[in-house]
Tab-separated table of C-alpha atoms and ligand atoms in Angstrom:
chain	number	residue	atom	x	y	z
K	19	MET	CA	185.609	84.528	68.647
K	20	SER	CA	188.081	86.956	67.215
K	21	LEU	CA	186.370	90.265	66.621
K	22	GLU	CA	188.201	90.443	63.295
K	23	GLN	CA	186.135	87.543	61.993
K	24	PHE	CA	182.958	89.262	63.125
K	25	PHE	CA	184.019	92.541	61.492
K	26	GLN	CA	184.705	90.735	58.209
K	27	ALA	CA	181.269	89.137	58.313
K	28	ILE	CA	179.650	92.554	58.775
K	29	ASP	CA	181.604	93.936	55.805
K	30	ALA	CA	180.644	90.948	53.672
K	31	ASN	CA	176.945	91.365	54.494
K	32	GLN	CA	176.723	95.117	54.256
K	33	ASP	CA	174.526	95.260	51.167
K	34	ILE	CA	172.017	92.940	52.819
K	35	TYR	CA	171.862	95.262	55.844
K	36	VAL	CA	171.385	98.325	53.640
K	37	GLN	CA	168.618	96.520	51.761
K	38	ARG	CA	166.925	95.704	55.050
K	39	LEU	CA	167.181	99.330	56.128
K	40	LYS	CA	165.521	100.254	52.845
K	41	GLU	CA	162.680	97.858	53.638
K	42	ILE	CA	161.932	99.475	56.991
K	43	VAL	CA	162.457	103.102	55.925
K	44	ALA	CA	159.613	102.409	53.468
K	45	ILE	CA	157.243	101.777	56.385
K	46	LYS	CA	155.848	105.237	57.174
K	47	SER	CA	155.865	104.907	60.943
K	48	VAL	CA	155.211	108.581	61.678
K	49	SER	CA	153.872	108.499	65.232
K	50	GLY	CA	152.721	112.127	65.155
K	51	GLU	CA	150.379	111.673	62.165
K	52	PRO	CA	147.116	109.813	62.860
K	53	GLU	CA	146.883	108.672	59.220
K	54	HIS	CA	150.147	106.773	59.707
K	55	ARG	CA	149.207	105.077	62.960
K	56	SER	CA	148.535	101.763	61.208
K	57	ASP	CA	151.980	102.005	59.503
K	58	THR	CA	153.560	102.646	62.891
K	59	ILE	CA	151.875	99.548	64.290
K	60	LEU	CA	153.047	97.618	61.208
K	61	MET	CA	156.633	98.675	61.920
K	62	GLY	CA	156.309	97.313	65.473
K	63	GLU	CA	155.012	94.060	64.005
K	64	TRP	CA	157.964	93.931	61.574
K	65	LEU	CA	160.318	94.072	64.548
K	66	LEU	CA	158.398	91.417	66.450
K	67	ALA	CA	158.641	89.096	63.429
K	68	GLU	CA	162.347	89.844	62.900
K	69	LEU	CA	163.151	89.199	66.553
K	70	GLU	CA	161.239	85.913	66.411
K	71	ARG	CA	163.166	84.962	63.262
K	72	LEU	CA	166.394	85.565	65.182
K	73	GLY	CA	165.225	83.241	67.951
K	74	ALA	CA	164.293	85.832	70.563
K	75	THR	CA	161.278	85.363	72.817
K	76	THR	CA	159.019	88.336	72.201
K	77	LYS	CA	156.285	90.048	74.119
K	78	ARG	CA	153.942	92.564	72.533
K	79	VAL	CA	152.729	95.123	75.063
K	80	GLU	CA	149.821	97.422	74.205
K	81	PRO	CA	150.245	100.808	75.905
K	82	GLY	CA	146.560	101.704	75.386
K	83	VAL	CA	144.900	104.435	73.370
K	84	GLN	CA	145.486	108.076	72.588
K	85	LYS	CA	142.936	110.833	72.002
K	86	VAL	CA	143.826	113.090	69.049
K	87	ASN	CA	141.408	115.841	68.009
K	88	GLY	CA	138.439	113.854	69.269
K	89	ARG	CA	139.643	110.593	67.676
K	90	THR	CA	140.711	107.589	69.708
K	91	LEU	CA	143.808	105.948	68.276
K	92	PRO	CA	145.519	102.743	69.434
K	93	LEU	CA	149.062	103.367	70.626
K	94	PRO	CA	151.712	101.361	68.754
K	95	PRO	CA	153.006	98.307	70.621
K	96	VAL	CA	156.021	98.328	72.886
K	97	VAL	CA	158.155	95.473	71.569
K	98	LEU	CA	159.914	93.526	74.316
K	99	ALA	CA	162.228	90.630	73.563
K	100	THR	CA	164.675	88.361	75.371
K	101	TYR	CA	167.624	86.593	73.778
K	102	GLY	CA	169.588	84.293	76.083
K	103	GLU	CA	169.068	83.749	79.796
K	104	ASP	CA	172.426	82.384	80.887
K	105	PRO	CA	172.936	83.379	84.555
K	106	ALA	CA	176.707	83.294	84.001
K	107	LYS	CA	176.486	86.151	81.477
K	108	LYS	CA	175.697	89.824	81.934
K	109	THR	CA	172.356	91.023	80.606
K	110	VAL	CA	172.180	94.254	78.624
K	111	LEU	CA	168.907	95.991	77.851
K	112	ILE	CA	168.809	97.679	74.440
K	113	TYR	CA	166.280	100.468	73.881
K	114	GLY	CA	165.412	102.112	70.563
K	115	HIS	CA	162.421	103.622	68.800
K	116	TYR	CA	160.845	102.582	65.528
K	117	ASP	CA	158.702	105.662	64.937
K	118	VAL	CA	159.953	108.631	62.919
K	119	GLN	CA	159.350	112.329	62.454
K	120	PRO	CA	156.984	113.468	59.668
K	121	ALA	CA	158.519	113.948	56.188
K	122	LEU	CA	157.154	115.218	52.890
K	123	LYS	CA	159.053	115.507	49.615
K	124	GLU	CA	157.625	119.060	49.331
K	125	ASP	CA	159.451	120.047	52.520
K	126	GLY	CA	162.585	120.179	50.355
K	127	TRP	CA	163.865	116.603	50.254
K	128	ASN	CA	166.017	115.816	47.208
K	129	THR	CA	164.678	112.254	47.163
K	130	ASP	CA	161.512	110.532	48.334
K	131	PRO	CA	161.914	110.475	52.149
K	132	PHE	CA	160.528	106.945	52.458
K	133	THR	CA	162.696	105.425	49.723
K	134	LEU	CA	166.192	104.858	51.108
K	135	THR	CA	168.528	106.206	48.450
K	136	GLU	CA	172.314	105.987	48.449
K	137	ASP	CA	174.175	108.888	46.883
K	138	ALA	CA	177.679	108.999	45.391
K	139	GLU	CA	179.207	109.867	48.811
K	140	GLY	CA	177.725	106.778	50.454
K	141	ARG	CA	175.007	108.691	52.256
K	142	LEU	CA	171.927	106.569	52.884
K	143	LEU	CA	169.130	109.124	52.666
K	144	GLY	CA	165.714	108.462	54.147
K	145	ARG	CA	163.497	109.381	57.074
K	146	GLY	CA	164.576	107.389	60.128
K	147	ALA	CA	167.852	106.223	58.528
K	148	SER	CA	169.708	107.745	61.480
K	149	ASP	CA	166.870	108.442	63.948
K	150	ASP	CA	166.362	105.655	64.868
K	151	LYS	CA	165.751	102.828	62.395
K	152	GLY	CA	169.421	102.437	61.398
K	153	PRO	CA	170.539	101.894	65.014
K	154	VAL	CA	167.546	99.675	65.891
K	155	LEU	CA	168.248	97.471	62.882
K	156	GLY	CA	171.980	97.568	63.624
K	157	TRP	CA	171.529	95.722	66.936
K	158	LEU	CA	169.640	92.944	65.167
K	159	CYS	CA	172.301	92.688	62.434
K	160	ALA	CA	175.035	92.338	65.080
K	161	LEU	CA	173.083	89.498	66.663
K	162	GLU	CA	172.404	87.804	63.321
K	163	ALA	CA	176.083	87.943	62.323
K	164	HIS	CA	177.017	86.023	65.476
K	165	GLN	CA	174.486	83.350	64.628
K	166	GLN	CA	175.719	83.091	61.046
K	167	LEU	CA	179.267	82.586	62.321
K	168	GLY	CA	177.956	79.901	64.685
K	169	ARG	CA	179.189	81.917	67.674
K	170	ASP	CA	177.516	82.194	71.035
K	171	LEU	CA	176.618	85.706	72.097
K	172	PRO	CA	178.776	86.644	75.123
K	173	VAL	CA	175.904	88.501	76.858
K	174	ASN	CA	172.170	88.011	77.305
K	175	LEU	CA	170.034	90.578	75.501
K	176	LYS	CA	166.771	92.224	76.352
K	177	PHE	CA	165.155	94.614	73.906
K	178	CYS	CA	162.638	97.385	74.400
K	179	PHE	CA	161.556	99.119	71.185
K	180	GLU	CA	158.822	101.750	71.257
K	181	GLY	CA	156.782	103.466	68.551
K	182	MET	CA	155.909	106.800	70.215
K	183	GLU	CA	159.279	108.338	71.079
K	184	GLU	CA	158.888	111.242	68.671
K	185	SER	CA	155.494	112.015	70.207
K	186	GLY	CA	156.136	112.006	73.929
K	187	SER	CA	156.622	108.251	74.571
K	188	GLU	CA	153.010	107.975	75.659
K	189	GLY	CA	152.385	104.932	77.832
K	190	LEU	CA	156.014	103.772	78.001
K	191	ASP	CA	157.018	104.949	81.481
K	192	ALA	CA	154.156	103.049	83.108
K	193	ILE	CA	155.190	99.856	81.287
K	194	ILE	CA	158.821	100.180	82.390
K	195	VAL	CA	157.878	100.834	85.997
K	196	ARG	CA	155.426	97.899	85.929
K	197	GLU	CA	157.983	95.533	84.344
K	198	ALA	CA	161.039	96.737	86.313
K	199	HIS	CA	161.026	93.706	88.631
K	200	ASP	CA	159.394	91.358	86.172
K	201	TYR	CA	160.389	91.477	82.488
K	202	PHE	CA	163.439	93.647	83.162
K	203	ARG	CA	164.579	91.630	86.181
K	204	GLY	CA	168.207	90.611	85.852
K	205	VAL	CA	169.218	93.518	83.613
K	206	ASP	CA	172.765	94.647	84.498
K	207	CYS	CA	173.048	97.734	82.321
K	208	VAL	CA	171.203	99.626	79.603
K	209	CYS	CA	172.385	100.893	76.220
K	210	ILE	CA	170.604	103.352	73.923
K	211	SER	CA	171.759	104.258	70.424
K	212	ASP	CA	169.641	107.279	69.507
K	213	ASN	CA	171.895	110.298	69.330
K	214	TYR	CA	174.845	111.553	67.285
K	215	TRP	CA	178.576	112.063	67.262
K	216	LEU	CA	179.756	115.547	68.020
K	217	GLY	CA	181.445	115.836	64.636
K	218	LYS	CA	181.708	113.731	61.520
K	219	THR	CA	184.707	111.545	62.220
K	220	LYS	CA	185.089	110.655	65.882
K	221	PRO	CA	182.705	108.443	67.884
K	222	CYS	CA	181.484	109.456	71.323
K	223	LEU	CA	179.839	108.100	74.441
K	224	THR	CA	177.093	110.298	75.855
K	225	TYR	CA	176.246	110.792	79.526
K	226	GLY	CA	173.688	113.622	79.510
K	227	LEU	CA	170.549	114.781	77.729
K	228	ARG	CA	168.354	117.820	77.913
K	229	GLY	CA	164.715	117.323	78.814
K	230	VAL	CA	161.828	118.747	76.843
K	231	SER	CA	158.548	120.442	77.760
K	232	TYR	CA	156.290	120.897	74.732
K	233	PHE	CA	153.569	123.561	74.817
K	234	MET	CA	150.440	124.393	72.846
K	235	MET	CA	149.075	127.944	73.028
K	236	SER	CA	145.539	128.250	71.636
K	237	ILE	CA	143.801	131.588	70.969
K	238	LYS	CA	140.094	131.291	70.314
K	239	GLY	CA	138.173	134.185	68.829
K	240	PRO	CA	135.319	134.076	66.319
K	241	ALA	CA	133.278	130.913	65.839
K	242	ALA	CA	134.799	130.336	62.375
K	243	ASP	CA	137.485	131.735	60.048
K	244	LEU	CA	136.503	135.184	58.761
K	245	HIS	CA	136.766	137.302	55.583
K	246	SER	CA	139.434	139.928	56.385
K	247	GLY	CA	137.742	142.492	54.141
K	248	VAL	CA	134.437	142.176	55.916
K	249	PHE	CA	135.736	141.820	59.494
K	250	GLY	CA	139.311	143.190	59.473
K	251	GLY	CA	139.567	146.188	61.815
K	252	THR	CA	136.392	145.323	63.708
K	253	VAL	CA	137.463	142.197	65.590
K	254	HIS	CA	140.279	141.074	67.919
K	255	GLU	CA	142.253	138.808	65.599
K	256	PRO	CA	143.557	135.618	67.259
K	257	MET	CA	146.646	135.495	65.033
K	258	THR	CA	147.627	139.011	66.049
K	259	ASP	CA	147.420	138.045	69.716
K	260	LEU	CA	149.239	134.789	69.099
K	261	VAL	CA	152.116	136.289	67.109
K	262	HIS	CA	152.523	138.937	69.803
K	263	LEU	CA	152.699	136.309	72.542
K	264	MET	CA	155.062	134.097	70.573
K	265	SER	CA	157.400	137.044	70.115
K	266	ARG	CA	157.476	137.473	73.898
K	267	LEU	CA	158.898	133.984	74.559
K	268	VAL	CA	162.458	134.196	73.243
K	269	ASP	CA	164.629	136.910	71.746
K	270	PRO	CA	166.738	136.665	68.555
K	271	GLN	CA	169.857	135.965	70.666
K	272	GLY	CA	168.162	132.838	71.993
K	273	ARG	CA	167.515	134.331	75.447
K	274	ILE	CA	164.406	132.929	77.100
K	275	LEU	CA	162.111	135.780	78.146
K	276	VAL	CA	159.941	133.814	80.592
K	277	PRO	CA	160.968	135.086	84.047
K	278	GLY	CA	162.259	132.525	86.533
K	279	ILE	CA	163.367	129.889	84.006
K	280	MET	CA	167.086	130.633	84.191
K	281	ASP	CA	166.992	130.721	88.020
K	282	GLN	CA	166.613	126.941	88.084
K	283	VAL	CA	169.711	126.145	86.029
K	284	ALA	CA	172.402	124.232	87.962
K	285	PRO	CA	175.494	126.360	88.634
K	286	LEU	CA	178.582	125.696	86.536
K	287	THR	CA	181.296	123.931	88.550
K	288	GLU	CA	185.064	123.942	88.050
K	289	GLU	CA	184.898	120.202	87.334
K	290	GLU	CA	182.301	120.653	84.624
K	291	GLN	CA	184.363	123.394	82.959
K	292	HIS	CA	186.966	120.765	82.036
K	293	THR	CA	184.460	118.526	80.297
K	294	TYR	CA	184.326	120.959	77.354
K	295	GLU	CA	188.045	120.695	76.693
K	296	GLY	CA	189.791	118.501	74.124
K	297	LEU	CA	186.702	117.502	72.193
K	298	GLU	CA	186.834	116.960	68.471
K	299	PHE	CA	184.384	119.681	67.584
K	300	GLY	CA	184.792	123.018	65.869
K	301	LEU	CA	182.774	125.873	64.486
K	302	SER	CA	183.038	124.213	61.071
K	303	ASP	CA	181.210	121.116	62.384
K	304	LEU	CA	178.348	123.295	63.554
K	305	ARG	CA	178.305	125.287	60.324
K	306	GLY	CA	178.460	122.095	58.261
K	307	ALA	CA	175.480	120.626	60.124
K	308	LEU	CA	173.576	123.954	59.860
K	309	GLY	CA	174.374	124.400	56.195
K	310	ALA	CA	174.818	128.080	57.093
K	311	ASN	CA	176.924	130.476	59.178
K	312	THR	CA	174.093	131.594	61.435
K	313	GLU	CA	175.474	130.523	64.803
K	314	ILE	CA	174.813	132.722	67.869
K	315	HIS	CA	177.970	131.887	69.813
K	316	ALA	CA	181.465	132.253	68.434
K	317	ASN	CA	183.494	129.817	70.486
K	318	VAL	CA	183.158	126.087	70.819
K	319	LYS	CA	182.771	126.051	74.584
K	320	ASP	CA	179.854	128.490	74.495
K	321	ILE	CA	178.231	126.553	71.673
K	322	LEU	CA	178.430	123.284	73.590
K	323	MET	CA	177.285	124.843	76.848
K	324	HIS	CA	174.236	126.257	75.122
K	325	ARG	CA	173.502	122.884	73.591
K	326	TRP	CA	174.150	120.773	76.685
K	327	ARG	CA	173.766	122.690	79.940
K	328	TYR	CA	171.560	125.715	79.307
K	329	PRO	CA	167.876	125.644	78.385
K	330	SER	CA	166.584	126.842	75.030
K	331	LEU	CA	163.150	127.778	73.760
K	332	SER	CA	162.188	127.071	70.137
K	333	LEU	CA	159.096	128.165	68.214
K	334	HIS	CA	157.884	125.290	66.034
K	335	GLY	CA	154.763	126.283	64.188
K	336	ILE	CA	151.193	127.509	64.126
K	337	GLU	CA	148.339	125.071	63.579
K	338	GLY	CA	145.141	126.445	62.102
K	339	ALA	CA	146.840	129.323	60.274
K	340	PHE	CA	146.994	129.812	56.529
K	341	TYR	CA	150.326	128.495	55.220
K	342	ALA	CA	149.701	127.222	51.681
K	343	PRO	CA	151.212	128.928	48.599
K	344	GLY	CA	149.209	131.807	47.159
K	345	SER	CA	147.227	134.447	48.982
K	346	LYS	CA	144.109	133.911	51.022
K	347	THR	CA	142.450	136.799	52.838
K	348	VAL	CA	141.398	134.881	55.889
K	349	ILE	CA	141.312	135.696	59.594
K	350	PRO	CA	142.025	132.336	61.283
K	351	ALA	CA	139.575	131.720	64.126
K	352	ASN	CA	141.648	129.457	66.372
K	353	PRO	CA	145.387	129.309	65.683
K	354	ILE	CA	147.497	127.175	67.991
K	355	GLY	CA	151.121	128.166	68.534
K	356	LYS	CA	153.575	125.385	69.304
K	357	PHE	CA	156.841	125.786	71.150
K	358	SER	CA	159.094	123.769	73.395
K	359	ILE	CA	161.686	124.351	76.059
K	360	ARG	CA	164.750	122.101	76.262
K	361	THR	CA	165.320	121.732	79.983
K	362	VAL	CA	168.481	121.061	81.993
K	363	PRO	CA	169.428	120.140	85.555
K	364	ASN	CA	167.884	121.305	88.007
K	365	MET	CA	164.740	122.425	86.165
K	366	GLU	CA	161.477	120.915	87.411
K	367	PRO	CA	158.909	120.345	84.635
K	368	ALA	CA	155.881	121.184	86.814
K	369	GLN	CA	157.417	124.505	87.839
K	370	ILE	CA	158.419	125.297	84.256
K	371	THR	CA	154.862	124.724	83.077
K	372	GLN	CA	153.507	126.989	85.815
K	373	LEU	CA	156.007	129.761	85.019
K	374	VAL	CA	155.139	129.587	81.301
K	375	LYS	CA	151.378	129.660	81.905
K	376	ASP	CA	151.513	132.491	84.437
K	377	TYR	CA	153.747	134.574	82.175
K	378	LEU	CA	151.674	134.087	79.015
K	379	HIS	CA	148.413	134.856	80.799
K	380	ALA	CA	149.968	138.014	82.288
K	381	GLU	CA	151.250	139.106	78.850
K	382	PHE	CA	147.886	138.313	77.290
K	383	ALA	CA	146.065	140.416	79.907
K	384	LYS	CA	148.104	143.428	78.736
K	385	LEU	CA	146.587	143.091	75.244
K	386	ASN	CA	143.004	143.853	76.359
K	387	SER	CA	141.844	141.260	73.875
K	388	LYS	CA	138.427	139.626	74.139
K	389	ASN	CA	139.785	136.389	72.702
K	390	VAL	CA	140.391	133.344	74.904
K	391	LEU	CA	143.885	132.050	75.626
K	392	GLU	CA	144.586	128.477	76.656
K	393	VAL	CA	148.100	127.187	77.322
K	394	THR	CA	148.723	123.463	77.794
K	395	CYS	CA	151.841	121.367	78.205
K	396	ASP	CA	151.472	118.540	75.684
K	397	HIS	CA	154.316	116.400	77.046
K	398	GLU	CA	157.336	116.747	79.219
K	399	GLY	CA	160.512	114.755	79.750
K	400	ARG	CA	163.159	115.403	82.364
K	401	PRO	CA	166.823	116.153	81.704
K	402	TRP	CA	169.373	113.437	82.478
K	403	ALA	CA	172.966	113.839	83.585
K	404	SER	CA	175.020	110.826	84.572
K	405	SER	CA	178.721	110.070	84.967
K	406	PRO	CA	180.885	108.302	82.377
K	407	ASP	CA	182.856	106.417	85.073
K	408	HIS	CA	180.741	103.261	85.183
K	409	TRP	CA	181.981	99.910	83.737
K	410	ASN	CA	179.228	100.155	81.108
K	411	PHE	CA	181.056	103.214	79.720
K	412	VAL	CA	184.405	101.428	80.044
K	413	ALA	CA	183.021	98.633	77.839
K	414	GLY	CA	181.634	101.191	75.372
K	415	ALA	CA	184.989	103.009	75.185
K	416	ARG	CA	186.891	99.761	74.584
K	417	ALA	CA	184.443	98.806	71.847
K	418	VAL	CA	185.061	102.170	70.153
K	419	GLU	CA	188.807	101.531	70.319
K	420	GLN	CA	188.359	98.079	68.749
K	421	VAL	CA	186.405	99.438	65.795
K	422	PHE	CA	187.750	102.971	65.291
K	423	GLN	CA	191.233	102.762	66.885
K	424	CYS	CA	190.639	105.911	68.951
K	425	LYS	CA	189.273	106.909	72.331
K	426	PRO	CA	185.713	108.272	72.150
K	427	ASP	CA	184.788	111.801	73.095
K	428	LEU	CA	182.616	112.025	76.209
K	429	THR	CA	179.624	114.186	75.443
K	430	ARG	CA	176.242	115.408	76.548
K	431	GLU	CA	173.451	115.913	74.051
K	432	GLY	CA	171.039	118.765	73.386
K	433	GLY	CA	168.149	116.517	72.366
K	434	SER	CA	165.922	114.480	74.618
K	435	ILE	CA	165.303	110.781	75.191
K	436	PRO	CA	163.102	110.969	78.281
K	437	VAL	CA	163.015	107.206	78.792
K	438	THR	CA	166.722	107.250	79.697
K	439	LEU	CA	165.991	108.604	83.153
K	440	THR	CA	163.036	106.252	83.555
K	441	PHE	CA	165.292	103.240	82.942
K	442	GLN	CA	167.943	104.575	85.300
K	443	ASP	CA	165.457	105.239	88.100
K	444	ALA	CA	163.116	102.286	87.687
K	445	LEU	CA	165.841	99.671	87.120
K	446	GLN	CA	168.530	101.381	89.204
K	447	LYS	CA	171.020	100.540	86.443
K	448	ASN	CA	173.569	102.526	84.487
K	449	VAL	CA	172.554	103.782	81.050
K	450	LEU	CA	175.079	104.333	78.250
K	451	LEU	CA	174.250	106.298	75.100
K	452	LEU	CA	176.280	104.818	72.232
K	453	PRO	CA	175.475	106.710	69.024
K	454	MET	CA	175.830	105.420	65.476
K	455	GLY	CA	175.165	108.596	63.467
K	456	ALA	CA	177.206	111.734	62.750
K	457	CYS	CA	176.527	115.389	63.592
K	458	ASP	CA	175.310	116.183	60.077
K	459	ASP	CA	172.733	113.388	59.779
K	460	GLY	CA	169.874	115.877	59.703
K	461	ALA	CA	167.561	114.047	62.084
K	462	HIS	CA	164.101	115.698	62.136
K	463	SER	CA	165.126	117.704	59.075
K	464	ILE	CA	164.997	117.261	55.318
K	465	ASN	CA	167.438	114.832	53.655
K	466	GLU	CA	168.028	112.839	56.842
K	467	LYS	CA	170.792	110.303	56.239
K	468	VAL	CA	173.139	107.880	57.853
K	469	ASP	CA	176.505	107.397	56.186
K	470	ARG	CA	177.091	103.812	55.009
K	471	ARG	CA	180.328	103.900	57.011
K	472	ASN	CA	178.528	104.867	60.218
K	473	PHE	CA	175.845	102.241	59.671
K	474	ILE	CA	178.272	99.397	58.995
K	475	GLU	CA	180.926	100.409	61.552
K	476	GLY	CA	178.060	101.014	63.983
K	477	ILE	CA	176.972	97.375	63.645
K	478	LYS	CA	180.561	96.337	64.361
K	479	LEU	CA	180.586	98.680	67.361
K	480	TYR	CA	177.476	97.037	68.813
K	481	GLY	CA	179.006	93.560	68.437
K	482	ALA	CA	182.298	94.723	69.948
K	483	TYR	CA	180.349	96.295	72.833
K	484	PHE	CA	178.734	92.914	73.595
K	485	HIS	CA	182.206	91.362	73.837
K	486	GLU	CA	183.689	94.165	75.928
K	487	LEU	CA	180.702	94.031	78.255
K	488	ALA	CA	181.296	90.343	78.795
K	489	ARG	CA	184.970	91.042	79.554
K	490	VAL	CA	184.761	94.163	81.695
K	491	LYS	CA	185.013	93.751	85.458
K	492	THR	CA	182.064	95.264	87.267
K	493	ASN	CA	184.392	97.083	89.684
K	494	GLU	CA	186.355	98.706	86.824
O	6	LIG	N1	166.656	111.007	68.883
O	6	LIG	C1	165.973	111.451	70.027
O	6	LIG	C2	164.942	112.487	69.670
O	6	LIG	O1	164.910	112.952	68.554
O	6	LIG	N2	164.097	112.809	70.638
O	6	LIG	C3	163.083	113.784	70.455
O	6	LIG	C4	162.080	113.568	71.572
O	6	LIG	C5	160.841	114.390	71.421
O	6	LIG	C6	160.205	115.024	72.397
O	6	LIG	N3	159.106	115.593	71.880
O	6	LIG	C7	159.100	115.307	70.626
O	6	LIG	N4	160.152	114.565	70.334
O	6	LIG	C8	163.667	115.182	70.531
O	6	LIG	O2	163.067	116.080	69.899
O	6	LIG	O3	164.685	115.375	71.191
O	7	ZN	ZN1	165.474	109.301	68.143
O	8	ZN	ZN1	164.076	112.080	66.884
């Protein structure tokens, strides 16, 4: 089939695809919110039904249950599917996630986060539009377009879609390891579309990710919240201890204050130095995505190094503290501080957790507080760094050239998709990250969007990738 014909079909159907994206953005599959667990499961079921409609053989895998604040919740299903089993074709495994980050209109969204809304600039605004419902849907649209044109797909497909990625991918690793020589047997390479271009105009292929270790720091004091007029000045206040400890984790220049963390960072090689050159990325891209001029580092190389190859520590929030509008004179009894460390090669999660715990307990001891500190690591995912030399990347680069008439940038990513390393290790296959979205999509933030152009050209890219995969020699 000429790719041109396929591209025209995608253009002709674009409003149908946008409408379908609207349908799934409306499903509030927020994995981190127990009240939306049934919606998250519903989203998994939507995908199962859609894959069946497209003629795939599906398998619904239940990862088990999760305990949240004393409640037992079912984990959303892992959706596995197979399309085509021709031994003469390569088999590519596509991974994506159908859960999303929380979103409330009151957080500052201009539109309802769960109603996909297109603005005058062609931005499709909605939670999950870019991360990761747009890409997940895009793969299915590329498949459907082939069927509508009556064309055989040049590769076999396997799909693995999960509903807990934004909450630590609970249960997924065990399923992949269990199925590595069973359901995933015969997979030749893996492709994940769940990250972003470096800028707004040029596509990229991504060969590295930071890991993430997410911590909860609980300070328990009185049995219940207290009146600050009655008890203020007479009691060790948990929030005071907590805010002190949180301020001891990272400084305003982004330097991690936990001793020993930086010692584990892989040294910078001459070869790596060159990987930061010639990329289509400037300070304006960062400022545009920030919506501010509050960057720490002035030059592009430093910015990228601190996003890709150095760890960072971010403070996320405090559970159990007063945050509503208005004033309330309360002493919170058990605030829980949340923070995470983005990890890089060669950091070992178990050692990081130990360093963090030891440090916080030592700092807490200095406070002479009678409160009780507990530090736990909620979830951890390892960093991943691969090489873009594999034929899977060659196919991805050729697909980019077919659709965008340019060579892609080769990038690493500051975010985390822990399952990437699991696939690589358990299947012993190359993994390519092939993003659809742009640097300013605002994933995890308010007004998340995917540009119509990225969504539609992204679907073309996926189809072109199937064809280039079929063509590429495995020794290229
Ligand atoms: N698009 C990938 C992504 O957003 N991954 C999350 C993974 C995560 C880990 N803990 C909570 N979420 C990320 O924050 O990088
Ligand atoms: Zn994602
Ligand atoms: Zn995400």
